[in-house]
Protein backbone atom coordinates (compact mmCIF):
# COMPACT_ATOMS: atom_id res chain seq x y z
CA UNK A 1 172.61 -13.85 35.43
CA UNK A 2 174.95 -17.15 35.28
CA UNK A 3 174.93 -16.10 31.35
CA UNK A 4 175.78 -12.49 31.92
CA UNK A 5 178.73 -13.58 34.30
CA UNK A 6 180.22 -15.80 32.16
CA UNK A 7 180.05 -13.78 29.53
CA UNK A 8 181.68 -11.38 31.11
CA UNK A 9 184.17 -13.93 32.30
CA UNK A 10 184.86 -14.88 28.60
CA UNK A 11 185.36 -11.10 27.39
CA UNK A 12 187.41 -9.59 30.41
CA UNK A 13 188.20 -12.17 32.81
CA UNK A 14 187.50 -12.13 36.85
CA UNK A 15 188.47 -8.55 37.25
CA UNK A 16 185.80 -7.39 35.16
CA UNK A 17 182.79 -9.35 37.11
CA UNK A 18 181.04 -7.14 39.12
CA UNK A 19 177.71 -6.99 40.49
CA UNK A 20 177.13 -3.53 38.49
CA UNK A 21 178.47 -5.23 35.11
CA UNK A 22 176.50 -8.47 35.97
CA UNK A 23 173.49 -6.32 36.36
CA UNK A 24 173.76 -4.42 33.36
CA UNK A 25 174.54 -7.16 30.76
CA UNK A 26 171.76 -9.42 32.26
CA UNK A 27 169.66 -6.04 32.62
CA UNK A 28 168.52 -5.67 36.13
CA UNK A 29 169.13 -4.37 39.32
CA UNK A 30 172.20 -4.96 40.94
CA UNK A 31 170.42 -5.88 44.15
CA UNK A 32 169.36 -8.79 42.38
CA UNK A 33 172.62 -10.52 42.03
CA UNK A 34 172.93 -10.49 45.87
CA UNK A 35 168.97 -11.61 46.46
CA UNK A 36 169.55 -14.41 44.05
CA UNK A 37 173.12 -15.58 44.70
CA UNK A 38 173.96 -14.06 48.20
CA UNK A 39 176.98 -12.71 47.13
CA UNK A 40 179.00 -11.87 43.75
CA UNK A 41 181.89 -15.28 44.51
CA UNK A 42 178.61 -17.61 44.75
CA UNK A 43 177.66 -16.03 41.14
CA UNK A 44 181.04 -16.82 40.12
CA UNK A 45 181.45 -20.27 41.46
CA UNK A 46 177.85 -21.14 38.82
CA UNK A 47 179.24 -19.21 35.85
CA UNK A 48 182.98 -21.39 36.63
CA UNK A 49 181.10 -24.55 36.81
CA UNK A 50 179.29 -23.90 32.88
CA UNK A 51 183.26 -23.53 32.34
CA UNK A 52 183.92 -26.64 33.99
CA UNK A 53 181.17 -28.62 32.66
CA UNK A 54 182.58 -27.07 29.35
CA UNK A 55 186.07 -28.19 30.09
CA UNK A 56 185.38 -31.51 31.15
CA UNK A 57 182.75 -32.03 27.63
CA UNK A 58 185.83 -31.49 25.57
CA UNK A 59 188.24 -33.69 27.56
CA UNK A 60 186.08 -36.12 27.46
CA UNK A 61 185.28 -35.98 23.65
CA UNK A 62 189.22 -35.84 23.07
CA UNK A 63 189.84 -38.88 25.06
CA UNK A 64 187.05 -40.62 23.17
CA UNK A 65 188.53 -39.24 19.72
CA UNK A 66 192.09 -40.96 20.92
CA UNK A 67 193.77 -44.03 18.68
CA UNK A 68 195.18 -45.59 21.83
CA UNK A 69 194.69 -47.11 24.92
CA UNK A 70 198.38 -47.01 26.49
CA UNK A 71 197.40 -45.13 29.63
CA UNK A 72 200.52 -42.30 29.19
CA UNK A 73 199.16 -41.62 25.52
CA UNK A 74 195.53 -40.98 27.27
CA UNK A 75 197.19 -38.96 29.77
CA UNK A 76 198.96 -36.54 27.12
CA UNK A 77 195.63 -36.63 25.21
CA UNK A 78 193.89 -35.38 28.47
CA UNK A 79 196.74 -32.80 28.89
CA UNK A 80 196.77 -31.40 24.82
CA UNK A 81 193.19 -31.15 25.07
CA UNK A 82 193.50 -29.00 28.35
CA UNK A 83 196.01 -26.85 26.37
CA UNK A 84 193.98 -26.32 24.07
CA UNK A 85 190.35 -25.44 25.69
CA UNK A 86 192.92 -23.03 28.47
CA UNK A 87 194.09 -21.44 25.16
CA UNK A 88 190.61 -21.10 23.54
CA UNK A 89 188.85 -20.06 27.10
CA UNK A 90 191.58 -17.92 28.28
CA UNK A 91 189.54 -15.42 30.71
CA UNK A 92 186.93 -17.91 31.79
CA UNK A 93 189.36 -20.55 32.42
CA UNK A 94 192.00 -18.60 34.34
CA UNK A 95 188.97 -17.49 36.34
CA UNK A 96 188.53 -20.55 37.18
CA UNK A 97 191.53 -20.82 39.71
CA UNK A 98 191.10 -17.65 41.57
CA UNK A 99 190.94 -17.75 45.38
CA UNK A 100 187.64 -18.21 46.57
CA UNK A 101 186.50 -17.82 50.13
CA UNK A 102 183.91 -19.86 50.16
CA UNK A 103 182.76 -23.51 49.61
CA UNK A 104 181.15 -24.72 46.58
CA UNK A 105 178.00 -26.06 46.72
CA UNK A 106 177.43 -29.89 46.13
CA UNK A 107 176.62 -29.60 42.41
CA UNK A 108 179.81 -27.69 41.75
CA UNK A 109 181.95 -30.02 44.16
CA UNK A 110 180.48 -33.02 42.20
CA UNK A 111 181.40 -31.18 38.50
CA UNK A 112 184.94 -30.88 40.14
CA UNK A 113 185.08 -34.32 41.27
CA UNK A 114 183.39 -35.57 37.75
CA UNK A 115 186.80 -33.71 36.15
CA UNK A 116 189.38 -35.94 38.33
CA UNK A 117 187.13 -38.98 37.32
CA UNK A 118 188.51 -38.95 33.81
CA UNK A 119 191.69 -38.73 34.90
CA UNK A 120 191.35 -41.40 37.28
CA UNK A 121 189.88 -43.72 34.60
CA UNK A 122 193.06 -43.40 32.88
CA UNK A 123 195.07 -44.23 35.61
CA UNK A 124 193.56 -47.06 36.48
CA UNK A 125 194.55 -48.65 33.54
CA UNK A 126 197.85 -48.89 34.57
CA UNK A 127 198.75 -51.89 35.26
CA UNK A 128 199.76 -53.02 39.06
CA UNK A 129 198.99 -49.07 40.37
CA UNK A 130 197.09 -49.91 43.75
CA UNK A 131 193.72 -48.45 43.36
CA UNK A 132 194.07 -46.33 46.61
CA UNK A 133 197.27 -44.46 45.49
CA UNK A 134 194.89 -43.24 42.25
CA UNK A 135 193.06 -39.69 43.77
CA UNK A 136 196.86 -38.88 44.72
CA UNK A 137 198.39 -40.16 41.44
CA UNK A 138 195.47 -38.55 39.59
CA UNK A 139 195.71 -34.81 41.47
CA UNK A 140 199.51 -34.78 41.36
CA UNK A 141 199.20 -35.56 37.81
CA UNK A 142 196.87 -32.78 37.41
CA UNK A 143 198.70 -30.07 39.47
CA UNK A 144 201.86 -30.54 37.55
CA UNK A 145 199.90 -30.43 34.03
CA UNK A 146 197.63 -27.44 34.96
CA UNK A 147 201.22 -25.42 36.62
CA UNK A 148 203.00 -26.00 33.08
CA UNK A 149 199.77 -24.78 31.21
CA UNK A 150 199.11 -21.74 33.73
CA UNK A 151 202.75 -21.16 33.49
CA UNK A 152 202.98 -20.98 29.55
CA UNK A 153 200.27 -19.19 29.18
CA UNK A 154 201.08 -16.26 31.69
CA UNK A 155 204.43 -16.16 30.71
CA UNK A 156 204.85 -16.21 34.51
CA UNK A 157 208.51 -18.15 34.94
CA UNK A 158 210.98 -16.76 32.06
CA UNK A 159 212.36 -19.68 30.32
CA UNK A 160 208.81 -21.75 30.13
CA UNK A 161 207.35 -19.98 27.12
CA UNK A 162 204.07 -21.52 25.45
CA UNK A 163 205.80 -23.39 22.71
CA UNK A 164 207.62 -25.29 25.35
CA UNK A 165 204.59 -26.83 27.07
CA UNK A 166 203.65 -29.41 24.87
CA UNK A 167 207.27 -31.00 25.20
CA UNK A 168 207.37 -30.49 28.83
CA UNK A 169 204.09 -32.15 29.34
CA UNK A 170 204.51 -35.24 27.42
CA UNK A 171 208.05 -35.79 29.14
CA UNK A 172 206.68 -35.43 32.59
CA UNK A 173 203.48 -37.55 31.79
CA UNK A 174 205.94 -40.67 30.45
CA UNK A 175 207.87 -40.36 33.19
CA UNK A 176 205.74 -40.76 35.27
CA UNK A 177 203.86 -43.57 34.02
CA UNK A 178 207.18 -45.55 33.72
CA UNK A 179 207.65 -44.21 37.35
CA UNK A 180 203.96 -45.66 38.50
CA UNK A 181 204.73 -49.06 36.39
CA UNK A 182 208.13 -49.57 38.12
CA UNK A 183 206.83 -48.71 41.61
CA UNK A 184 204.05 -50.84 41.15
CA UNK A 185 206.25 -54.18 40.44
């Protein structure tokens, strides 16, 4: 069923998973998507996590790939190699960042948490940044990376077009490094 949903995820994005369409790809009953997942969001939080787990695979295998160790050349690694798996992933990635009413489950909480751990890694190698400021550091970062990337790719703000992204990313991600380097003296 988790394969079903995501491939449905992949193909048509979140509006297209439903229980009927789960059901049919994955060739059961629809009452069987509630009897083994409760409800369809629960479904969707698994088949987001094999997207997640995906996600964070090639972030990681990027960052190992990289030629430097200057934290801000990591970061803009990290944030090209999120470009690119949001471009190749569209559907399943967007769905990724719907609302969802309800909490995910301790596996999927630690896959989320195992995502900021790579950036955090990063960041600590910055010299003088207080350990304790790095989960703030490390989501601000993140937010701001992720709202260029959404942004490009929907086309959702006029003048931020997906050609732009790569520019705008790098120059926020120096900046603030400087930024954390300066503060941090």
């Amino acid at each position: 069923m988790v394969d079903a949903a995501l491939a449905i995820l992949r193909e048509e994005g979140a509006a297209a998973l439903t229980a009927r369409a789960v059901a049919e790809r994955a060739g059961t009953a629809v009452g069987t998507v509630y009897l083994l997942f409760g409800s369809l969001e629960a479904l969707k939080l698994e088949a987001n996590a094999v997207t997640m787990r995906l996600l964070r695979n090639h972030l990681t295998d990027e960052l190992a790939a990289g030629r430097s160790d200057e934290p801000a050349d990591r970061l803009i690694c990290l944030a090209d190699a999120y470009l690119v798996f949001a471009r190749a992933n569209h559907h399943a990635w967007a769905a990724i960042f719907d609302r969802r009413t309800i909490e995910p489950p301790p596996a999927i909480a630690a896959d989320i948490a195992a995502l900021f751990a790579i950036i955090d890694g990063v960041l600590a190698a910055i010299e003088g940044l207080d350990p304790d400021a790095i989960p703030v550091v490390s989501k601000a970062l993140w937010s701001s990376v992720h709202g260029m990337v959404y942004l490009g790719e929907l086309g959702g703000l006029g003048p931020v077009g997906r050609d732009d992204v790569p520019a705008m990313v790098e120059t926020l991600v120096r900046a603030a490094v400087r930024g954390l380097r300066v503060g941090s003296n």
